mmCIF file of C-alpha atoms in Angstrom:
data_model
loop_
_atom_site.group_PDB
_atom_site.id
_atom_site.type_symbol
_atom_site.label_atom_id
_atom_site.label_comp_id
_atom_site.label_asym_id
_atom_site.label_seq_id
_atom_site.Cartn_x
_atom_site.Cartn_y
_atom_site.Cartn_z
ATOM 1 C CA UNK A 17 -17.300 4.479 128.386
ATOM 2 C CA UNK A 18 -18.795 4.910 131.862
ATOM 3 C CA UNK A 19 -16.033 2.989 133.677
ATOM 4 C CA UNK A 20 -13.078 5.399 134.153
ATOM 5 C CA UNK A 21 -10.465 2.647 134.538
ATOM 6 C CA UNK A 22 -11.758 0.894 131.404
ATOM 7 C CA UNK A 23 -11.527 4.208 129.565
ATOM 8 C CA UNK A 24 -7.948 4.664 130.785
ATOM 9 C CA UNK A 25 -7.003 1.193 129.551
ATOM 10 C CA UNK A 26 -8.653 2.002 126.220
ATOM 11 C CA UNK A 27 -6.721 5.287 126.008
ATOM 12 C CA UNK A 28 -3.436 3.446 126.586
ATOM 13 C CA UNK A 29 -4.269 0.854 123.922
ATOM 14 C CA UNK A 30 -2.604 2.024 120.707
ATOM 15 C CA UNK A 31 -3.329 1.053 117.117
ATOM 16 C CA UNK A 32 -0.341 -0.217 115.153
ATOM 17 C CA UNK A 33 -0.233 1.547 111.786
ATOM 18 C CA UNK A 34 3.108 0.421 110.425
ATOM 19 C CA UNK A 35 6.536 -0.695 111.581
ATOM 20 C CA UNK A 36 7.456 1.641 114.496
ATOM 21 C CA UNK A 37 4.309 3.728 113.949
ATOM 22 C CA UNK A 38 1.296 3.819 116.299
ATOM 23 C CA UNK A 39 -1.851 5.867 116.763
ATOM 24 C CA UNK A 40 -3.499 6.925 120.014
ATOM 25 C CA UNK A 41 -6.690 8.810 120.794
ATOM 26 C CA UNK A 42 -7.776 11.126 123.586
ATOM 27 C CA UNK A 43 -10.821 10.596 125.805
ATOM 28 C CA UNK A 44 -13.702 12.953 125.113
ATOM 29 C CA UNK A 45 -13.770 14.810 128.414
ATOM 30 C CA UNK A 46 -13.887 18.402 127.203
ATOM 31 C CA UNK A 47 -10.248 19.318 127.852
ATOM 32 C CA UNK A 48 -8.807 22.115 125.730
ATOM 33 C CA UNK A 49 -5.492 20.305 125.423
ATOM 34 C CA UNK A 50 -4.219 16.768 125.869
ATOM 35 C CA UNK A 51 -3.358 15.866 129.463
ATOM 36 C CA UNK A 52 0.401 15.475 129.842
ATOM 37 C CA UNK A 53 0.158 12.148 131.652
ATOM 38 C CA UNK A 54 -1.797 10.726 128.736
ATOM 39 C CA UNK A 55 0.893 11.452 126.168
ATOM 40 C CA UNK A 56 3.606 10.181 128.548
ATOM 41 C CA UNK A 57 1.717 6.927 129.044
ATOM 42 C CA UNK A 58 0.889 6.469 125.367
ATOM 43 C CA UNK A 59 4.448 7.215 124.256
ATOM 44 C CA UNK A 60 5.759 4.676 126.760
ATOM 45 C CA UNK A 61 3.290 2.085 125.449
ATOM 46 C CA UNK A 62 4.492 2.782 121.898
ATOM 47 C CA UNK A 63 8.097 2.230 122.975
ATOM 48 C CA UNK A 64 7.140 -0.956 124.828
ATOM 49 C CA UNK A 65 5.610 -2.381 121.641
ATOM 50 C CA UNK A 66 9.090 -2.484 120.094
ATOM 51 C CA UNK A 67 10.894 -4.058 123.073
ATOM 52 C CA UNK A 68 11.063 -7.727 124.054
ATOM 53 C CA UNK A 69 9.006 -8.590 127.146
ATOM 54 C CA UNK A 70 12.101 -9.536 129.142
ATOM 55 C CA UNK A 71 13.150 -5.873 129.230
ATOM 56 C CA UNK A 72 11.330 -3.581 131.655
ATOM 57 C CA UNK A 73 11.371 0.209 131.585
ATOM 58 C CA UNK A 74 13.645 1.705 134.227
ATOM 59 C CA UNK A 75 13.630 5.368 133.195
ATOM 60 C CA UNK A 76 12.138 7.898 130.829
ATOM 61 C CA UNK A 77 12.932 11.513 130.011
ATOM 62 C CA UNK A 78 10.489 13.643 128.056
ATOM 63 C CA UNK A 79 9.797 17.142 126.745
ATOM 64 C CA UNK A 80 6.416 18.713 126.070
ATOM 65 C CA UNK A 81 6.913 20.721 122.874
ATOM 66 C CA UNK A 82 3.439 21.928 121.869
ATOM 67 C CA UNK A 83 -0.060 21.688 123.355
ATOM 68 C CA UNK A 84 -1.801 18.517 122.219
ATOM 69 C CA UNK A 85 -5.140 18.699 120.415
ATOM 70 C CA UNK A 86 -7.613 16.252 122.030
ATOM 71 C CA UNK A 87 -9.883 16.371 118.968
ATOM 72 C CA UNK A 88 -7.481 14.526 116.658
ATOM 73 C CA UNK A 89 -5.406 11.324 117.012
ATOM 74 C CA UNK A 90 -1.760 11.390 118.066
ATOM 75 C CA UNK A 91 0.789 9.555 115.926
ATOM 76 C CA UNK A 92 3.690 7.957 117.814
ATOM 77 C CA UNK A 93 6.868 7.322 115.843
ATOM 78 C CA UNK A 94 9.381 5.036 117.548
ATOM 79 C CA UNK A 95 13.102 5.157 116.815
ATOM 80 C CA UNK A 96 14.945 2.003 117.909
ATOM 81 C CA UNK A 97 18.094 3.728 119.117
ATOM 82 C CA UNK A 98 19.892 0.726 120.594
ATOM 83 C CA UNK A 99 19.347 -2.938 121.413
ATOM 84 C CA UNK A 100 22.027 -4.120 123.820
ATOM 85 C CA UNK A 101 22.391 -7.215 125.952
ATOM 86 C CA UNK A 102 21.288 -5.561 129.188
ATOM 87 C CA UNK A 103 19.764 -2.276 128.060
ATOM 88 C CA UNK A 104 17.477 -1.184 125.235
ATOM 89 C CA UNK A 105 16.880 2.451 124.287
ATOM 90 C CA UNK A 106 13.940 3.940 122.407
ATOM 91 C CA UNK A 107 13.036 7.445 121.285
ATOM 92 C CA UNK A 108 9.389 8.323 120.632
ATOM 93 C CA UNK A 109 8.045 11.436 118.934
ATOM 94 C CA UNK A 110 4.351 12.266 119.263
ATOM 95 C CA UNK A 111 3.019 14.054 116.185
ATOM 96 C CA UNK A 112 -0.117 16.081 115.455
ATOM 97 C CA UNK A 113 -0.901 18.367 112.522
ATOM 98 C CA UNK A 114 2.512 17.583 111.040
ATOM 99 C CA UNK A 115 4.494 18.738 114.077
ATOM 100 C CA UNK A 116 6.077 17.040 117.077
ATOM 101 C CA UNK A 117 4.136 17.884 120.239
ATOM 102 C CA UNK A 118 6.155 15.660 122.583
ATOM 103 C CA UNK A 119 9.412 13.725 122.620
ATOM 104 C CA UNK A 120 10.398 10.876 124.937
ATOM 105 C CA UNK A 121 13.496 8.792 125.521
ATOM 106 C CA UNK A 122 13.020 5.550 127.435
ATOM 107 C CA UNK A 123 15.522 2.969 128.625
ATOM 108 C CA UNK A 124 14.698 -0.676 129.330
ATOM 109 C CA UNK A 125 16.738 -3.232 131.260
ATOM 110 C CA UNK A 126 16.838 -6.955 131.854
ATOM 111 C CA UNK A 127 16.096 -7.596 135.525
ATOM 112 C CA UNK A 128 19.189 -8.374 137.559
ATOM 113 C CA UNK A 129 20.239 -8.543 141.198
ATOM 114 C CA UNK A 130 22.452 -5.902 142.785
ATOM 115 C CA UNK A 131 23.068 -3.652 145.779
ATOM 116 C CA UNK A 132 19.882 -2.160 147.208
ATOM 117 C CA UNK A 133 18.838 0.706 149.462
ATOM 118 C CA UNK A 134 15.981 3.190 149.438
ATOM 119 C CA UNK A 135 14.600 6.331 151.050
ATOM 120 C CA UNK A 136 12.136 5.959 153.902
ATOM 121 C CA UNK A 137 8.498 6.761 153.276
ATOM 122 C CA UNK A 138 7.339 9.905 155.118
ATOM 123 C CA UNK A 139 5.332 9.310 158.279
ATOM 124 C CA UNK A 140 1.871 10.594 157.349
ATOM 125 C CA UNK A 141 -1.710 9.602 158.212
ATOM 126 C CA UNK A 142 -3.006 6.511 156.421
ATOM 127 C CA UNK A 143 -5.600 6.967 153.659
ATOM 128 C CA UNK A 144 -8.273 5.527 155.961
ATOM 129 C CA UNK A 145 -7.657 8.416 158.368
ATOM 130 C CA UNK A 146 -8.304 10.972 155.622
ATOM 131 C CA UNK A 147 -11.448 12.170 153.901
ATOM 132 C CA UNK A 148 -12.537 10.399 150.733
ATOM 133 C CA UNK A 149 -13.078 12.257 147.460
ATOM 134 C CA UNK A 150 -16.776 12.546 148.213
ATOM 135 C CA UNK A 151 -16.217 13.837 151.735
ATOM 136 C CA UNK A 152 -13.688 16.369 150.475
ATOM 137 C CA UNK A 153 -16.130 17.633 147.861
ATOM 138 C CA UNK A 154 -18.949 17.971 150.348
ATOM 139 C CA UNK A 155 -16.654 19.901 152.661
ATOM 140 C CA UNK A 156 -15.508 22.645 150.322
ATOM 141 C CA UNK A 157 -16.550 22.007 146.715
ATOM 142 C CA UNK A 158 -18.654 25.179 146.632
ATOM 143 C CA UNK A 159 -15.647 27.262 147.672
ATOM 144 C CA UNK A 160 -13.420 26.058 144.822
ATOM 145 C CA UNK A 161 -12.749 27.792 141.497
ATOM 146 C CA UNK A 162 -15.006 26.453 138.750
ATOM 147 C CA UNK A 163 -12.134 24.742 136.891
ATOM 148 C CA UNK A 164 -11.114 22.839 139.999
ATOM 149 C CA UNK A 165 -14.729 22.041 140.829
ATOM 150 C CA UNK A 166 -15.175 20.536 137.369
ATOM 151 C CA UNK A 167 -12.027 18.421 137.838
ATOM 152 C CA UNK A 168 -13.153 17.022 141.189
ATOM 153 C CA UNK A 169 -16.651 16.225 139.919
ATOM 154 C CA UNK A 170 -15.489 14.449 136.743
ATOM 155 C CA UNK A 171 -15.262 10.627 136.897
ATOM 156 C CA UNK A 172 -11.581 9.699 137.094
ATOM 157 C CA UNK A 173 -9.614 6.434 137.040
ATOM 158 C CA UNK A 174 -7.820 7.440 140.257
ATOM 159 C CA UNK A 175 -8.886 8.431 143.737
ATOM 160 C CA UNK A 176 -6.820 11.016 145.599
ATOM 161 C CA UNK A 177 -6.621 11.666 149.317
ATOM 162 C CA UNK A 178 -4.360 14.644 150.062
ATOM 163 C CA UNK A 179 -2.871 14.641 153.548
ATOM 164 C CA UNK A 180 -3.314 18.424 153.798
ATOM 165 C CA UNK A 181 -5.913 20.479 151.916
ATOM 166 C CA UNK A 182 -4.978 24.006 153.072
ATOM 167 C CA UNK A 183 -3.642 25.001 149.659
ATOM 168 C CA UNK A 184 -7.069 24.537 148.073
ATOM 169 C CA UNK A 185 -8.648 27.265 150.171
ATOM 170 C CA UNK A 186 -5.986 29.739 151.267
ATOM 171 C CA UNK A 187 -3.616 32.274 149.747
ATOM 172 C CA UNK A 188 -1.185 31.815 152.637
ATOM 173 C CA UNK A 189 2.406 31.020 151.716
ATOM 174 C CA UNK A 190 2.928 27.355 152.540
ATOM 175 C CA UNK A 191 5.882 24.994 152.687
ATOM 176 C CA UNK A 192 6.568 23.554 149.193
ATOM 177 C CA UNK A 193 5.806 19.968 150.197
ATOM 178 C CA UNK A 194 2.818 17.772 149.380
ATOM 179 C CA UNK A 195 1.736 14.242 150.288
ATOM 180 C CA UNK A 196 -1.139 12.622 148.401
ATOM 181 C CA UNK A 197 -2.430 9.067 148.628
ATOM 182 C CA UNK A 198 -3.496 7.731 145.232
ATOM 183 C CA UNK A 199 -5.039 4.493 143.985
ATOM 184 C CA UNK A 200 -6.722 3.182 140.863
ATOM 185 C CA UNK A 201 -10.515 2.951 140.966
ATOM 186 C CA UNK A 202 -10.718 -0.482 139.431
ATOM 187 C CA UNK A 203 -8.763 -3.627 138.726
ATOM 188 C CA UNK A 204 -5.600 -3.318 136.654
ATOM 189 C CA UNK A 205 -4.527 -6.292 134.485
ATOM 190 C CA UNK A 206 -1.578 -8.408 135.610
ATOM 191 C CA UNK A 207 0.780 -6.790 133.121
ATOM 192 C CA UNK A 208 3.943 -5.018 134.318
ATOM 193 C CA UNK A 209 4.476 -2.909 131.157
ATOM 194 C CA UNK A 210 0.870 -1.688 131.326
ATOM 195 C CA UNK A 211 1.191 -0.966 135.043
ATOM 196 C CA UNK A 212 4.305 1.097 134.329
ATOM 197 C CA UNK A 213 2.382 3.088 131.704
ATOM 198 C CA UNK A 214 -0.492 3.696 134.139
ATOM 199 C CA UNK A 215 1.964 4.833 136.806
ATOM 200 C CA UNK A 216 3.611 7.161 134.280
ATOM 201 C CA UNK A 217 0.170 8.553 133.412
ATOM 202 C CA UNK A 218 -0.587 9.221 137.088
ATOM 203 C CA UNK A 219 2.848 10.712 137.803
ATOM 204 C CA UNK A 220 1.892 13.931 135.992
ATOM 205 C CA UNK A 221 -0.971 14.515 138.446
ATOM 206 C CA UNK A 222 -0.475 16.838 141.455
ATOM 207 C CA UNK A 223 3.297 17.096 140.868
ATOM 208 C CA UNK A 224 3.519 20.813 140.036
ATOM 209 C CA UNK A 225 1.240 21.772 142.922
ATOM 210 C CA UNK A 226 4.070 22.086 145.444
ATOM 211 C CA UNK A 227 5.822 24.752 143.352
ATOM 212 C CA UNK A 228 2.868 27.103 143.852
ATOM 213 C CA UNK A 229 2.601 26.748 147.639
ATOM 214 C CA UNK A 230 5.377 29.206 148.698
ATOM 215 C CA UNK A 231 3.653 31.893 146.622
ATOM 216 C CA UNK A 232 0.191 31.525 148.117
ATOM 217 C CA UNK A 233 -1.199 30.180 144.872
ATOM 218 C CA UNK A 234 -2.455 26.940 143.357
ATOM 219 C CA UNK A 235 -2.486 25.274 139.952
ATOM 220 C CA UNK A 236 -6.095 26.472 139.624
ATOM 221 C CA UNK A 237 -5.183 30.139 140.066
ATOM 222 C CA UNK A 238 -6.577 31.991 137.010
ATOM 223 C CA UNK A 239 -3.671 34.436 137.270
ATOM 224 C CA UNK A 240 -1.168 31.643 136.629
ATOM 225 C CA UNK A 241 -0.370 30.120 133.255
ATOM 226 C CA UNK A 242 0.837 26.604 134.028
ATOM 227 C CA UNK A 243 1.968 23.738 131.829
ATOM 228 C CA UNK A 244 4.407 20.843 132.067
ATOM 229 C CA UNK A 245 7.681 21.531 130.237
ATOM 230 C CA UNK A 246 9.574 18.312 130.835
ATOM 231 C CA UNK A 247 9.183 15.116 132.819
ATOM 232 C CA UNK A 248 11.578 12.454 134.043
ATOM 233 C CA UNK A 249 10.727 9.213 135.805
ATOM 234 C CA UNK A 250 12.681 6.319 137.247
ATOM 235 C CA UNK A 251 10.995 2.979 137.929
ATOM 236 C CA UNK A 252 12.605 1.258 140.918
ATOM 237 C CA UNK A 253 10.298 -1.558 141.989
ATOM 238 C CA UNK A 254 7.223 -3.281 140.578
ATOM 239 C CA UNK A 255 3.832 -2.483 142.056
ATOM 240 C CA UNK A 256 0.536 -4.129 141.128
ATOM 241 C CA UNK A 257 -1.410 -0.868 141.699
ATOM 242 C CA UNK A 258 -4.008 -2.776 143.736
ATOM 243 C CA UNK A 259 -3.607 -0.654 146.873
ATOM 244 C CA UNK A 260 -2.962 2.923 147.922
ATOM 245 C CA UNK A 261 0.352 4.557 147.027
ATOM 246 C CA UNK A 262 1.809 7.676 148.617
ATOM 247 C CA UNK A 263 2.912 10.357 146.154
ATOM 248 C CA UNK A 264 5.165 12.746 148.031
ATOM 249 C CA UNK A 265 6.605 15.805 146.302
ATOM 250 C CA UNK A 266 8.547 18.963 147.017
ATOM 251 C CA UNK A 267 9.735 22.006 145.112
ATOM 252 C CA UNK A 268 13.283 23.176 145.876
ATOM 253 C CA UNK A 269 13.222 26.065 143.393
ATOM 254 C CA UNK A 270 11.212 28.295 141.098
ATOM 255 C CA UNK A 271 12.813 30.878 138.822
ATOM 256 C CA UNK A 272 12.269 32.477 135.430
ATOM 257 C CA UNK A 273 8.555 31.559 135.363
ATOM 258 C CA UNK A 274 9.502 27.891 135.841
ATOM 259 C CA UNK A 275 8.743 25.746 138.853
ATOM 260 C CA UNK A 276 10.833 22.668 139.612
ATOM 261 C CA UNK A 277 9.390 19.717 141.522
ATOM 262 C CA UNK A 278 10.575 16.298 142.649
ATOM 263 C CA UNK A 279 8.423 13.349 143.606
ATOM 264 C CA UNK A 280 8.671 9.882 145.109
ATOM 265 C CA UNK A 281 6.001 7.200 144.920
ATOM 266 C CA UNK A 282 5.770 4.622 147.707
ATOM 267 C CA UNK A 283 3.628 1.540 148.122
ATOM 268 C CA UNK A 284 1.513 1.388 151.269
ATOM 269 C CA UNK A 285 4.096 -0.883 152.919
ATOM 270 C CA UNK A 286 6.886 1.633 152.268
ATOM 271 C CA UNK A 287 8.507 0.243 149.119
ATOM 272 C CA UNK A 288 10.021 3.015 146.995
ATOM 273 C CA UNK A 289 8.284 2.327 143.685
ATOM 274 C CA UNK A 290 9.331 5.271 141.511
ATOM 275 C CA UNK A 291 10.908 8.727 141.460
ATOM 276 C CA UNK A 292 9.817 11.686 139.352
ATOM 277 C CA UNK A 293 11.138 15.136 138.465
ATOM 278 C CA UNK A 294 9.453 17.856 136.475
ATOM 279 C CA UNK A 295 9.843 21.482 135.516
ATOM 280 C CA UNK A 296 6.735 23.388 134.561
ATOM 281 C CA UNK A 297 5.791 26.787 133.254
ATOM 282 C CA UNK A 298 4.517 28.926 136.128
ATOM 283 C CA UNK A 299 3.953 32.333 134.577
ATOM 284 C CA UNK A 300 2.004 35.111 136.268
ATOM 285 C CA UNK A 301 -0.376 36.556 133.713
ATOM 286 C CA UNK A 302 -0.056 40.274 133.046
ATOM 287 C CA UNK A 303 -3.376 42.048 133.679
ATOM 288 C CA UNK A 304 -4.922 43.497 130.541
ATOM 289 C CA UNK A 305 -5.555 47.225 130.604
#
């Protein structure tokens, strides 16, 4: 497919094989392993297929167990842990080559009123004040590592506008904080479960970056072995994904070859849409003699 958003919707559309059993495929984009956001989104879709529409996802907690193989389908096995009056719980295992590559727990809730408060959105430049993808590429694409250059040049379902781009070009030690505006490059159907899956897919993008900043490195550093280890997400408020969202993240700690990051996603008007936390492998490769 030439339309990236249509391809994303196709990727998140699973085939039902049997009761509690679904199959998903990976886009043919030349990746050596399945993108973490893809398996998060597909696993959430599988769980949603077993939950009544009145229940919306409010949180998920997941572990990446093995690298996914993009050349073969992924089987999603759903375990209906609990169906309560207010909350529903599902466990999903993603399986390839006879082994679990990923495991997710998701909780769903009937909407209800209650006490409300939220964090304030950081005061950063608007996306219109920042360079577009194309302008960013023209400015420094030739200076980037080949892997990062390939990523920027590939058609994607999302557009990103980072508030600061210093970490792409410098080895200086920077504050472990990042702000990135993100939006879908196409219309998303009026479907809250699907929107939640798309947001979950996107939440795995740029999140680990902040953990590399204090070390003068980036996720594209060939001396770093990086991979998502776990992922947690809380869905606070609905968003139709029709406008820019601010993805702000920080990294309070790295230790033992693991970097820990936290993220918050805000709508343009400052609504706190979702929160994210992730720990990722951040191992410095030992030079070969």
